[in-house]
Structure formats: C-alpha cells, structure tokens
Amino acid sequence: MLFLLSFIILASVPAVIGQNLTYLTGLLQTLNASGLTQLASVAPSLNNTPSGQRILSTLPQGNWTLFAPNNAAFGALSSTDTGNTTFLTDTISYHIVSGNFTNETASYPNVTIGRTLLNDSSLVMLEGNKSQVLSWTKLGNGTTAVLNQNMNVSVTNTTQYENLEILVIEAVLIPPPNITSILTNGAYNLTSLSPILSQATLPGNTTTLLQALSSARGITVFAPNNAALSAAQSTLTNLTSNITALSALLSNHVINGTSVYSPLISSSTNYTSAGGEPLMFTTNSSGTYVSSGGSSTARIVRSDILAENGVVHVLDGVLADVQSNPSAASSAYASATSIAAVSTTQTGPLGPTGGSASGSRSGGAIELEPSFQVGGGIAILFSLLGQLA
Ligand SMILES: *[C@@H]1O[C@H](CO)[C@@H](O)[C@H](O)[C@H]1NC(C)=O
Ligand SMILES: *[C@@H]1O[C@H](CO)[C@@H](O)[C@H](O)[C@H]1NC(C)=O
Ligand SMILES: *[C@@H]1O[C@H](CO)[C@@H](O)[C@H](O)[C@H]1NC(C)=O
Ligand SMILES: *[C@@H]1O[C@H](CO)[C@@H](O)[C@H](O)[C@H]1NC(C)=O
Ligand SMILES: *[C@@H]1O[C@H](CO)[C@@H](O)[C@H](O)[C@H]1NC(C)=O
Ligand SMILES: *[C@@H]1O[C@H](CO)[C@@H](O)[C@H](O)[C@H]1NC(C)=O
Ligand SMILES: *[C@@H]1O[C@H](CO)[C@@H](O)[C@H](O)[C@H]1NC(C)=O
Ligand SMILES: *[C@@H]1O[C@H](CO)[C@@H](O)[C@H](O)[C@H]1NC(C)=O
Ligand SMILES: *[C@@H]1O[C@H](CO)[C@@H](O)[C@H](O)[C@H]1NC(C)=O
Ligand SMILES: *[C@@H]1O[C@H](CO)[C@@H](O)[C@H](O)[C@H]1NC(C)=O
Ligand SMILES: *[C@@H]1O[C@H](CO)[C@@H](O)[C@H](O)[C@H]1NC(C)=O
Ligand SMILES: *[C@@H]1O[C@H](CO)[C@@H](O)[C@H](O)[C@H]1NC(C)=O
C-alpha cells in the first residue's frame, strides 16, 4: 500500500518537469525491494520543492552514490521533520554524492570527500556557491563508515540501480554545523580557541577573527587544540598586548576562500595563509604536519571536521608565526575566489586520486529548467490512477 502510494505520487513527477518516469518508478521499486520502504515513502516529497524537483530530474544522468538510511534511521526522525518538505529535500540531497566510488582497484584517500547535492544557502556557505561535501572512510575491518556524524555511521549493505550505487546506512546524515558550533563542541578539544579568536580583530577593522571565520565563504582553519594553546599560553598572553601580532599569528592558521580537505593536502601543495604567509605540508610515518612561514610546525591530529562554510583540521601545536604579508594574503584570496567561481562538475572524490571535474555545472548545483512549470502533475496522476484501476 505504502509502495503503491509512493509509486503514484512519484509517477506524477515526470509531467511536472519532463522527467523519466521509467527511471523514477524503477528506483522506488528497487528501494522497496531492498527494504528501504521509509526512504521510498519520503522520496516523492522531493516533488514538492523546486530544488527537490531538480534532484529528481538530474538523477538519471551521470553516476551517483546514494547513502540510503534504513527504516530504523527514518523511524528516529520526529514527525515535525518528516512533515517538513524543506527539511526532507535538504536531508535527501545531502545523501546523494556525485560519482561512483566502488572501483576496488582505484586508490581512494583514507578520508574520501565527495560532493553532495545539498546547496540550500541557509545551510551551506562554501566558496563559489559549491554544494556541501560528505566524508567517509574504510575502517580496518573493511566496512565503509560515514564520518563527521554524532557517531560513525556504517554501511551495512549495498545494492545498485541503473547509474546509482545504493549504500544502506544506519542513520539519517546531518549536514555540517557552523564554525562556532565546532569550536564550542567539547568533543573536539578546541574550546580554548574561540575566546582568543574573539580578542583579535582584522587589521583596521572591528570585526573579530571569530566573526570573520563565521561569515567567510570557503574557509580552512588549522585549529590548535586545548593542550596546544595551554602549552603556548605565555606567548599568547604576551601577544594580547599586541593585537596586530596576535591577529597575524591567528591568521596564519587560516586559508581564506578555499576549503582545503585532507585529500587536497600533500608535500607538493602550497597555500597562502590569511596572514599572507606560505603554508607547507609534510607527511611521514607519524602523520601530516603543517608549517607556516617555513618555520613553526604542528601535526594534524584530526583532519576534516566539516563546517557549513569550510573545514577544520585540529593541530597539536600553535604555529608561532607573527609575520604578515597583507598583499600576498589578498592576492591569494582573489585567486581562490576566481578559481572557485569557475563552474565544475565533481564526479568523484575530491583530491588528486581520481577526482575528475568537468562540464558546466556550478559546484554540483543544478540549473533550473527554463521551461519549468508546476501543474501538469495532477492530470498525469489521474491518468495513471486510471491505468492502475
Ligand atoms: C529512462 O530510464 C530508463 C531506465 O533507466 C532508460 O532505459 C531510458 O533510456 C531512459 N529514457 C530517457 C529518455 O532518458
Ligand atoms: C542486502 O541487499 C540485498 C539486495 O537488496 C538483499 O537481497 C539482502 O537481503 C540484503 N542483506 C541484508 C543483510 O540486509
Ligand atoms: C559513469 O561511470 C562509467 C564507469 O563506471 C563511465 O564509463 C561513464 O562515463 C560515467 N558516466 C558519466 C556520465 O560520468
Ligand atoms: C523546516 O526545515 C528547514 C530546514 O531544515 C528549517 O529551516 C525550518 O525551520 C523547518 N520548518 C519548520 C516549520 O520546522
Ligand atoms: C560503479 O563502478 C563499478 C566498477 O568500477 C561497476 O561495477 C558498477 O556497476 C558501477 N555502478 C554503477 C551504479 O554504475
Ligand atoms: C578502476 O580504477 C583503475 C585504477 O585507477 C582504472 O585503471 C580502471 O579503469 C577503473 N575502472 C573503471 C571501471 O572505472
Ligand atoms: C584514516 O581515517 C580515520 C578516520 O578519520 C582515522 O581514524 C585513521 O587514523 C586514518 N588512518 C590513517 C592511516 O591516516
Ligand atoms: C567493522 O567495525 C565497525 C566499527 O567498530 C562496526 O560497527 C562494524 O559492524 C564492523 N563491521 C563488520 C563487518 O564487522
Ligand atoms: C551556529 O549554530 C548554532 C546551532 O545551530 C546556532 O545556535 C548559532 O546561532 C550559529 N552561530 C552562528 C554564528 O551562525
Ligand atoms: C581531548 O583531550 C583529552 C584530554 O587531554 C583526551 O583524552 C581526548 O582524547 C582528546 N580528544 C580529542 C578528540 O582529541
Ligand atoms: C571588516 O571586515 C569585514 C569582514 O571581512 C568586511 O565585511 C568589512 O567590510 C570590513 N570593514 C572595514 C571597515 O574594512
Ligand atoms: C613576553 O614578552 C616579554 C617582553 O617583550 C619578553 O621578554 C618575553 O620573552 C616574552 N615571552 C614569551 C614567552 O614570548
């Protein structure tokens, strides 16, 4: 009954957006046959929002990976959420990643980052209006687990439909929170950082660094953890009387205008900090290290904490670099912004190991059909009801 209902509702989609009826009904059949009946029952609600309709129309083209929450996961949602079509559209779009990641002979980075379809501007503020990313890894026992959730979310089964790899997961995924939430979340041991970021201001500006990080589009923060800040306490205390130097030091922990996820970091990549200093990376058997200005170095103890507007990597030390080069900083930012503005279609993992980007879609965003019109759905619904009767 549930199945029949969702079949009928989703069958009305093609008339609304000139869509592939065979494909979408086949998809619902596959979800239902795989026991994903809750997902199959909420999927038709995508048809109630323009961005949901765009998702339905884009799915039949290209290769996609669908992280499909099982029935127990959907059962844990409140009725307020399941009755909220914006929430459902945002949520489902965060579960669809562009690309097929199942090629066993290809080597994926330890943390794989894929571009999802979530680009609701109230939840995502990445450079170039790019869609939000999702991160996952392969655990030692071979299980794939989604990272950055309240717990690791394991993939419990996989299936396939046409151009869609379907990975069954045990939870409904939550899109990344804002920077402030990350810095105040006790689990990350970063709670000492935001009070310091609130003391420093941008040069010639009353905006605090914390406000600047929160409002940036595309930001990478190398965040010293509590132990690191405590070890550097006397240096930092000294610097509070020299806000310019403190601001330079903190800015050298930030890349402005680019979300640099760990697969984009290697000994051959160079970035310029928001303070205008060169940031360089080395990796050895004990981990990956970042250095600012060629001197002060710290180890990345946890990578890829995803944020609404970028990414945070946790450091075990403070980069004690108080140099600044405003013109290098602003030209790096201008360059990052113009690179981000170039439209790309991400069709695999971000990073050097296989991510291919081509085409004309803006960071995974989907163009709205110009001839888009709502209204024909009802007629087709009745004609289908006729056929089914
Ligand atoms: C519609 O989807 C079916 C099944 O996926 C496929 O065989 C067919 O080629 C598609 N038709 C169009 C017009 O894209
Ligand atoms: C995994 O999915 C397949 C295909 O949907 C299904 O036949 C099988 O029963 C599932 N296995 C488990 C353990 O759920
Ligand atoms: C989908 O992936 C296959 C290989 O798995 C590739 O040959 C094909 O070009 C891809 N299609 C698109 C539209 O990217
Ligand atoms: C519906 O969900 C959206 C996105 O999650 C949220 O911003 C909005 O407040 C929700 N609306 C209601 C009435 O709960
Ligand atoms: C994904 O790629 C693998 C091989 O790399 C292929 O076997 C599989 O059929 C592809 N999945 C889809 C949904 O196209
Ligand atoms: C899988 O990856 C390997 C190594 O990158 C590549 O040579 C091969 O063509 C890929 N296979 C498919 C089906 O994409
Ligand atoms: C791979 O990533 C996982 C999850 O972040 C992490 O626990 C593990 O230490 C990483 N392994 C290596 C070799 O970097
Ligand atoms: C692999 O390890 C994870 C985390 O410990 C666990 O949740 C999962 O069930 C394990 N998978 C298998 C197949 O043992
Ligand atoms: C960050 O998110 C939290 C939790 O959703 C919210 O209370 C807070 O107002 C947000 N802060 C900013 C600066 O957006
Ligand atoms: C946070 O710090 C405590 C005490 O130093 C340590 O036990 C814990 O592993 C740290 N957690 C993270 C996520 O670094
Ligand atoms: C202060 O910095 C903010 C954030 O970068 C910027 O939007 C604002 O224009 C700046 N104000 C002045 C007076 O420079
Ligand atoms: C703090 O500042 C004083 C005076 O400038 C200097 O002598 C001292 O070495 C500084 N201490 C640290 C830890 O930087």
XYZ file of C-alpha atoms and ligand atoms in Angstrom:
557
model
C 0.000 0.000 0.000
C 2.780 2.343 1.003
C 4.587 1.326 -2.144
C 1.570 1.864 -4.364
C 1.008 5.283 -2.855
C 4.582 6.439 -3.393
C 4.528 4.974 -6.883
C 1.515 7.053 -7.771
C 2.862 10.243 -6.206
C 6.277 9.966 -7.789
C 4.743 8.937 -11.076
C 3.302 12.442 -11.226
C 6.809 13.928 -11.293
C 7.569 13.443 -14.980
C 4.657 15.549 -16.086
C 5.842 18.341 -13.833
C 9.408 18.514 -15.062
C 9.549 16.438 -18.229
C 11.071 13.585 -16.282
C 11.969 9.940 -16.889
C 9.021 8.034 -15.440
C 10.553 4.607 -16.046
C 13.677 5.521 -14.173
C 11.994 7.009 -11.109
C 9.413 4.286 -10.662
C 12.137 1.663 -11.096
C 14.140 3.404 -8.397
C 11.229 3.285 -5.970
C 10.756 -0.393 -6.746
C 14.425 -1.068 -6.017
C 14.290 0.863 -2.725
C 11.185 -1.022 -1.657
C 12.637 -4.387 -2.703
C 15.746 -3.574 -0.634
C 13.663 -2.945 2.475
C 14.178 0.824 2.244
C 10.445 1.456 2.380
C 10.659 4.593 4.537
C 13.079 6.247 2.132
C 10.837 5.204 -0.748
C 7.862 6.754 1.001
C 9.507 10.143 1.694
C 11.330 10.408 -1.661
C 8.197 11.533 -3.526
C 8.012 14.622 -1.291
C 11.012 15.930 -3.255
C 8.453 16.787 -5.885
C 7.048 19.447 -3.530
C 10.039 21.793 -3.729
C 11.827 23.271 -6.764
C 15.204 22.016 -5.554
C 13.722 18.557 -4.952
C 12.324 18.541 -8.480
C 15.771 19.440 -9.812
C 17.260 16.485 -7.931
C 14.708 14.122 -9.437
C 15.447 15.425 -12.907
C 19.229 15.187 -12.562
C 19.425 11.726 -11.044
C 19.009 9.731 -14.275
C 22.138 11.352 -15.783
C 25.716 10.651 -14.702
C 26.855 8.357 -11.899
C 25.664 8.781 -8.327
C 26.102 7.266 -4.905
C 23.052 7.284 -2.638
C 23.634 6.859 1.087
C 20.289 5.322 1.963
C 19.146 5.444 5.612
C 17.350 2.271 6.651
C 13.852 2.197 8.129
C 15.085 2.327 11.724
C 17.011 5.506 10.897
C 13.941 7.180 9.430
C 11.901 5.940 12.383
C 14.096 8.006 14.681
C 13.113 11.280 12.961
C 10.418 13.398 14.567
C 7.102 13.856 12.795
C 7.906 17.584 12.640
C 10.910 16.737 10.466
C 9.206 14.143 8.286
C 6.358 16.597 7.695
C 8.755 19.372 6.649
C 9.401 19.216 2.906
C 12.316 21.670 3.103
C 13.950 19.506 5.728
C 13.357 16.352 3.666
C 14.707 17.913 0.472
C 17.811 19.229 2.258
C 18.320 15.928 4.033
C 17.919 13.700 0.991
C 20.102 15.989 -1.114
C 22.880 15.593 1.478
C 22.711 11.814 0.957
C 23.358 11.927 -2.799
C 27.001 12.168 -3.872
C 28.172 12.694 -7.436
C 30.232 9.761 -8.668
C 30.711 6.012 -8.375
C 33.269 5.167 -5.692
C 33.139 1.374 -5.885
C 36.103 0.770 -8.175
C 38.150 -1.552 -5.942
C 41.330 -1.128 -7.958
C 41.334 2.648 -7.698
C 43.050 4.025 -4.599
C 40.916 6.431 -2.650
C 42.323 8.680 0.061
C 41.926 7.466 3.623
C 39.264 10.084 4.117
C 37.214 10.268 0.942
C 35.409 13.534 0.291
C 32.544 13.583 -2.189
C 30.363 16.473 -3.352
C 26.675 16.087 -2.457
C 23.637 17.796 -3.958
C 22.953 19.898 -0.831
C 23.244 23.570 -1.736
C 20.486 25.253 0.277
C 22.074 28.631 1.029
C 20.679 28.602 4.556
C 22.813 25.529 5.343
C 25.804 25.801 3.008
C 28.191 28.747 2.525
C 31.074 27.323 0.546
C 33.264 29.136 -1.973
C 31.754 29.607 -5.419
C 28.338 28.516 -4.039
C 29.557 24.928 -4.165
C 27.375 22.198 -2.726
C 28.285 20.679 0.627
C 30.586 17.660 0.870
C 30.280 14.368 2.724
C 33.255 12.432 4.123
C 33.716 8.742 4.703
C 36.453 6.200 5.285
C 37.048 2.468 5.117
C 37.521 1.022 8.610
C 40.161 -1.617 9.351
C 37.565 -4.390 9.007
C 36.613 -3.251 5.506
C 33.352 -1.558 6.488
C 32.712 1.880 4.977
C 31.769 4.456 7.607
C 30.477 7.996 7.160
C 32.476 10.478 9.253
C 31.505 13.732 10.965
C 28.270 12.424 12.375
C 27.476 12.065 16.079
C 28.858 8.549 15.724
C 30.472 6.636 12.884
C 27.663 5.526 10.578
C 28.458 2.159 8.983
C 27.366 0.990 5.564
C 25.504 -2.255 6.218
C 24.572 -3.347 2.690
C 24.930 -2.186 -0.877
C 22.806 -2.502 -3.946
C 22.671 -0.947 -7.370
C 20.040 0.620 -9.585
C 20.902 1.776 -13.098
C 23.537 4.540 -12.591
C 23.076 4.623 -8.805
C 25.176 2.864 -6.171
C 22.967 2.498 -3.097
C 24.785 2.208 0.242
C 22.494 1.337 3.131
C 23.362 3.214 6.352
C 22.083 3.119 9.908
C 21.380 6.818 10.428
C 19.975 9.870 8.724
C 23.001 12.081 7.999
C 23.204 15.582 9.424
C 24.796 18.361 7.321
C 27.862 20.099 8.808
C 27.328 22.693 11.581
C 28.762 26.217 11.651
C 32.315 27.023 12.794
C 31.146 28.347 16.163
C 29.377 25.072 16.946
C 32.542 23.142 16.106
C 34.792 25.365 18.208
C 32.470 25.148 21.207
C 31.844 21.390 20.918
C 33.750 19.819 23.812
C 34.336 16.622 21.828
C 36.954 18.312 19.644
C 39.101 19.814 22.462
C 39.013 23.192 20.739
C 37.103 25.164 23.345
C 40.049 27.416 24.295
C 40.361 28.781 20.771
C 37.218 30.875 20.285
C 37.885 33.218 23.253
C 41.254 34.047 21.646
C 39.707 34.437 18.185
C 37.234 36.870 19.737
C 40.061 39.046 21.104
C 41.785 39.538 17.765
C 40.367 41.842 15.136
C 41.047 42.199 11.440
C 43.552 44.967 10.611
C 41.839 48.374 10.671
C 38.525 46.707 11.389
C 36.411 45.988 14.458
C 35.315 42.606 13.087
C 36.745 39.877 15.321
C 38.531 36.926 13.762
C 35.785 34.661 15.061
C 33.152 36.731 13.235
C 35.296 36.773 10.106
C 35.683 32.962 10.188
C 31.943 32.503 10.689
C 30.952 34.702 7.787
C 33.627 33.539 5.314
C 32.702 31.609 2.194
C 35.125 28.719 1.955
C 37.486 28.687 4.915
C 40.153 26.273 6.145
C 41.076 26.509 9.824
C 44.110 24.790 11.324
C 42.874 24.869 14.889
C 45.302 24.363 17.776
C 43.657 22.143 20.394
C 43.337 22.991 24.087
C 46.600 21.269 25.008
C 48.444 23.195 22.277
C 47.054 26.545 23.412
C 47.831 25.758 27.014
C 51.454 24.961 26.116
C 51.711 28.277 24.246
C 49.939 30.236 26.975
C 52.794 32.584 27.873
C 53.419 33.526 24.238
C 49.732 34.165 23.698
C 49.373 36.127 26.922
C 52.231 38.326 25.771
C 50.564 38.848 22.429
C 47.277 40.061 23.891
C 49.023 43.402 24.389
C 49.950 43.383 20.702
C 46.732 42.707 18.831
C 48.408 43.149 15.440
C 50.853 40.341 16.181
C 48.149 38.145 17.742
C 45.951 38.715 14.719
C 48.814 37.825 12.369
C 49.576 34.643 14.307
C 45.944 33.501 14.240
C 45.511 34.473 10.570
C 48.433 32.204 9.753
C 46.235 29.293 10.897
C 43.611 30.070 8.265
C 43.252 29.751 4.485
C 40.617 32.202 3.282
C 38.447 31.431 0.250
C 39.215 27.736 -0.144
C 38.038 24.604 1.677
C 41.205 22.519 1.730
C 40.119 18.991 2.664
C 42.843 16.498 3.582
C 42.974 14.830 0.128
C 43.953 18.243 -1.250
C 46.955 18.436 1.097
C 50.343 16.984 0.187
C 54.010 17.906 0.235
C 53.580 19.316 -3.258
C 50.673 21.639 -2.410
C 51.279 25.197 -1.271
C 48.679 27.521 0.116
C 48.916 31.079 1.393
C 47.519 31.826 4.833
C 45.063 34.624 5.557
C 48.092 36.398 7.051
C 49.885 36.110 3.701
C 52.429 33.524 4.833
C 53.213 30.320 2.910
C 51.692 27.173 4.434
C 53.521 23.951 3.624
C 52.856 20.319 4.401
C 54.915 17.219 5.044
C 53.795 13.680 5.731
C 55.822 10.942 7.371
C 55.080 7.770 9.327
C 53.885 9.781 12.328
C 51.409 11.908 10.421
C 50.879 15.060 8.404
C 52.454 18.341 9.521
C 51.728 21.929 8.585
C 54.224 24.755 8.805
C 53.719 28.488 8.496
C 56.364 30.788 7.095
C 58.777 27.895 6.744
C 59.440 27.667 10.478
C 56.840 26.806 13.076
C 55.347 23.346 12.594
C 52.466 21.365 14.119
C 50.906 17.950 13.462
C 47.336 17.498 12.225
C 45.836 15.254 14.904
C 42.369 15.192 13.411
C 41.523 16.157 9.857
C 38.372 17.098 8.011
C 35.863 18.310 10.574
C 33.356 19.608 8.048
C 31.743 23.007 8.590
C 28.855 24.843 6.944
C 31.390 27.159 5.296
C 34.577 25.082 5.101
C 36.703 22.660 7.046
C 38.650 22.475 10.331
C 41.814 20.454 10.950
C 42.946 20.073 14.564
C 46.616 20.791 15.420
C 48.705 19.622 18.364
C 50.655 22.895 18.437
C 50.421 26.605 17.762
C 52.062 27.924 14.586
C 54.118 30.679 16.214
C 54.414 32.838 13.129
C 53.627 36.525 13.745
C 54.750 37.688 10.301
C 52.153 39.021 7.946
C 52.041 39.987 4.305
C 48.690 41.641 3.547
C 49.262 41.945 -0.197
C 50.162 38.231 -0.517
C 47.057 37.438 1.554
C 44.738 39.497 -0.604
C 46.101 38.206 -3.887
C 45.779 34.605 -2.629
C 42.183 35.325 -1.646
C 41.410 36.926 -5.007
C 42.909 33.940 -6.783
C 40.975 31.446 -4.632
C 37.750 33.318 -5.292
C 38.225 33.353 -9.048
C 39.133 29.647 -9.119
C 36.035 28.844 -7.044
C 33.863 30.838 -9.421
C 34.738 28.529 -12.322
C 31.863 26.094 -12.773
C 32.780 22.460 -12.410
C 31.019 19.157 -12.081
C 32.580 16.985 -9.427
C 32.206 13.382 -10.455
C 34.371 11.549 -7.969
C 36.415 12.052 -4.819
C 37.903 15.492 -4.175
C 41.662 15.367 -4.450
C 44.361 14.109 -6.763
C 43.474 10.400 -6.677
C 40.772 10.290 -9.251
C 38.584 13.353 -8.835
C 37.651 14.490 -12.282
C 35.944 17.786 -12.687
C 34.495 18.954 -15.942
C 31.385 20.364 -17.504
C 29.376 23.429 -16.734
C 27.506 22.812 -13.533
C 28.370 25.212 -10.731
C 29.917 23.101 -7.992
C 27.262 20.437 -8.202
C 24.425 22.922 -8.290
C 21.773 22.099 -10.818
C 20.362 24.607 -13.230
C 16.644 25.127 -13.143
C 14.926 24.164 -16.357
C 13.816 27.395 -18.049
C 10.542 25.848 -19.155
C 9.890 24.533 -15.667
C 6.217 24.579 -14.774
C 4.138 23.154 -11.995
C 0.599 21.976 -12.564
C 0.638 19.138 -15.082
C 1.267 16.645 -12.274
C -2.353 16.385 -11.280
C -3.537 15.427 -14.758
C -0.942 12.691 -15.122
C -1.753 11.456 -11.625
C -5.367 10.935 -12.641
C -4.467 9.274 -15.891
C -2.152 6.901 -14.022
C -4.845 6.149 -11.475
C -6.994 5.260 -14.456
C -4.358 2.902 -15.820
C -3.842 1.272 -12.447
C -7.556 0.765 -11.800
C 14.577 6.388 -18.908
O 15.077 5.465 -17.952
C 15.176 4.146 -18.475
C 15.562 3.259 -17.311
O 16.539 3.822 -16.569
C 16.217 4.131 -19.598
O 16.349 2.826 -20.113
C 15.792 5.088 -20.667
O 16.800 5.188 -21.655
C 15.530 6.485 -20.096
N 14.925 7.328 -21.106
C 15.332 8.573 -21.325
C 14.588 9.316 -22.391
O 16.268 9.084 -20.731
C 21.293 -6.670 1.116
O 20.608 -6.168 -0.016
C 20.188 -7.189 -0.897
C 19.621 -6.501 -2.125
O 18.647 -5.572 -1.748
C 19.169 -8.080 -0.192
O 18.786 -9.118 -1.048
C 19.807 -8.656 1.069
O 18.845 -9.380 1.792
C 20.365 -7.558 1.930
N 21.117 -8.126 3.042
C 20.930 -7.743 4.289
C 21.815 -8.417 5.312
O 20.098 -6.917 4.605
C 29.753 6.578 -15.303
O 30.809 5.691 -14.929
C 31.274 4.873 -16.011
C 32.311 3.944 -15.461
O 31.888 3.387 -14.266
C 31.858 5.754 -17.079
O 32.236 4.966 -18.176
C 30.823 6.765 -17.528
O 31.424 7.660 -18.411
C 30.271 7.531 -16.358
N 29.202 8.375 -16.834
C 29.176 9.673 -16.605
C 28.026 10.408 -17.222
O 30.004 10.236 -15.915
C 11.839 23.002 8.031
O 13.171 22.623 7.788
C 14.026 23.703 7.487
C 15.365 23.123 7.065
O 15.796 22.159 7.963
C 14.119 24.630 8.694
O 14.955 25.719 8.398
C 12.724 25.120 9.029
O 12.782 25.891 10.209
C 11.770 23.955 9.232
N 10.418 24.453 9.356
C 9.662 24.105 10.366
C 8.261 24.659 10.330
O 10.034 23.381 11.276
C 30.349 1.506 -10.446
O 31.593 1.115 -10.941
C 31.836 -0.291 -10.852
C 33.212 -0.576 -11.416
O 34.095 0.382 -11.113
C 30.802 -1.037 -11.651
O 30.994 -2.437 -11.471
C 29.425 -0.664 -11.168
O 28.473 -1.254 -11.993
C 29.241 0.841 -11.211
N 27.960 1.164 -10.609
C 27.022 1.836 -11.243
C 25.778 2.088 -10.477
O 27.167 2.246 -12.380
C 39.266 1.473 -11.821
O 40.435 2.145 -11.406
C 41.583 1.746 -12.131
C 42.784 2.392 -11.488
O 42.570 3.774 -11.310
C 41.414 2.149 -13.595
O 42.532 1.746 -14.323
C 40.161 1.481 -14.147
O 39.910 1.936 -15.449
C 38.952 1.799 -13.277
N 37.808 1.002 -13.735
C 36.625 1.546 -14.018
C 35.556 0.613 -14.440
O 36.416 2.750 -13.931
C 42.056 7.179 8.414
O 40.943 7.960 8.836
C 40.358 7.523 10.039
C 39.131 8.355 10.274
O 39.443 9.709 10.316
C 41.362 7.661 11.171
O 40.802 7.174 12.367
C 42.616 6.854 10.827
O 43.596 7.062 11.803
C 43.160 7.262 9.465
N 44.241 6.373 9.094
C 45.358 6.842 8.569
C 46.368 5.817 8.188
O 45.549 8.022 8.373
C 33.509 -3.012 11.483
O 33.798 -2.153 12.589
C 32.763 -1.215 12.896
C 33.271 -0.285 13.985
O 33.860 -0.996 15.003
C 31.497 -1.951 13.282
O 30.453 -1.023 13.554
C 31.079 -2.852 12.125
O 29.953 -3.597 12.492
C 32.215 -3.782 11.738
N 31.824 -4.500 10.527
C 31.976 -5.798 10.389
C 31.533 -6.379 9.091
O 32.436 -6.493 11.282
C 25.755 28.270 14.834
O 24.843 27.205 15.003
C 24.237 27.179 16.275
C 23.459 25.883 16.392
O 22.640 25.692 15.280
C 23.369 28.415 16.428
O 22.761 28.424 17.704
C 24.256 29.650 16.296
O 23.465 30.815 16.328
C 25.049 29.619 14.999
N 26.040 30.664 15.044
C 26.323 31.436 14.020
C 27.378 32.469 14.226
O 25.756 31.305 12.949
C 40.696 15.608 24.251
O 41.587 15.741 25.335
C 41.516 14.671 26.259
C 42.422 15.001 27.437
O 43.598 15.599 27.010
C 41.918 13.375 25.549
O 41.784 12.293 26.414
C 40.993 13.163 24.340
O 41.419 12.039 23.581
C 41.019 14.373 23.442
N 40.024 14.202 22.370
C 40.257 14.521 21.100
C 39.140 14.324 20.149
O 41.337 14.967 20.737
C 35.740 44.415 8.123
O 35.836 43.050 7.759
C 34.620 42.509 7.276
C 34.806 41.016 7.084
O 35.900 40.727 6.279
C 34.243 43.229 5.997
O 32.999 42.708 5.523
C 34.102 44.710 6.294
O 33.854 45.394 5.095
C 35.374 45.271 6.925
N 35.155 46.643 7.337
C 36.044 47.591 7.082
C 35.705 48.941 7.602
O 37.085 47.353 6.485
C 56.943 38.151 26.621
O 57.286 39.499 26.367
C 58.450 39.914 27.064
C 58.634 41.398 26.843
O 58.507 41.738 25.496
C 59.648 39.100 26.587
O 60.791 39.451 27.308
C 59.359 37.615 26.814
O 60.387 36.836 26.255
C 58.054 37.227 26.165
N 57.733 35.842 26.495
C 57.345 34.955 25.577
C 57.069 33.591 26.097
O 57.196 35.248 24.406
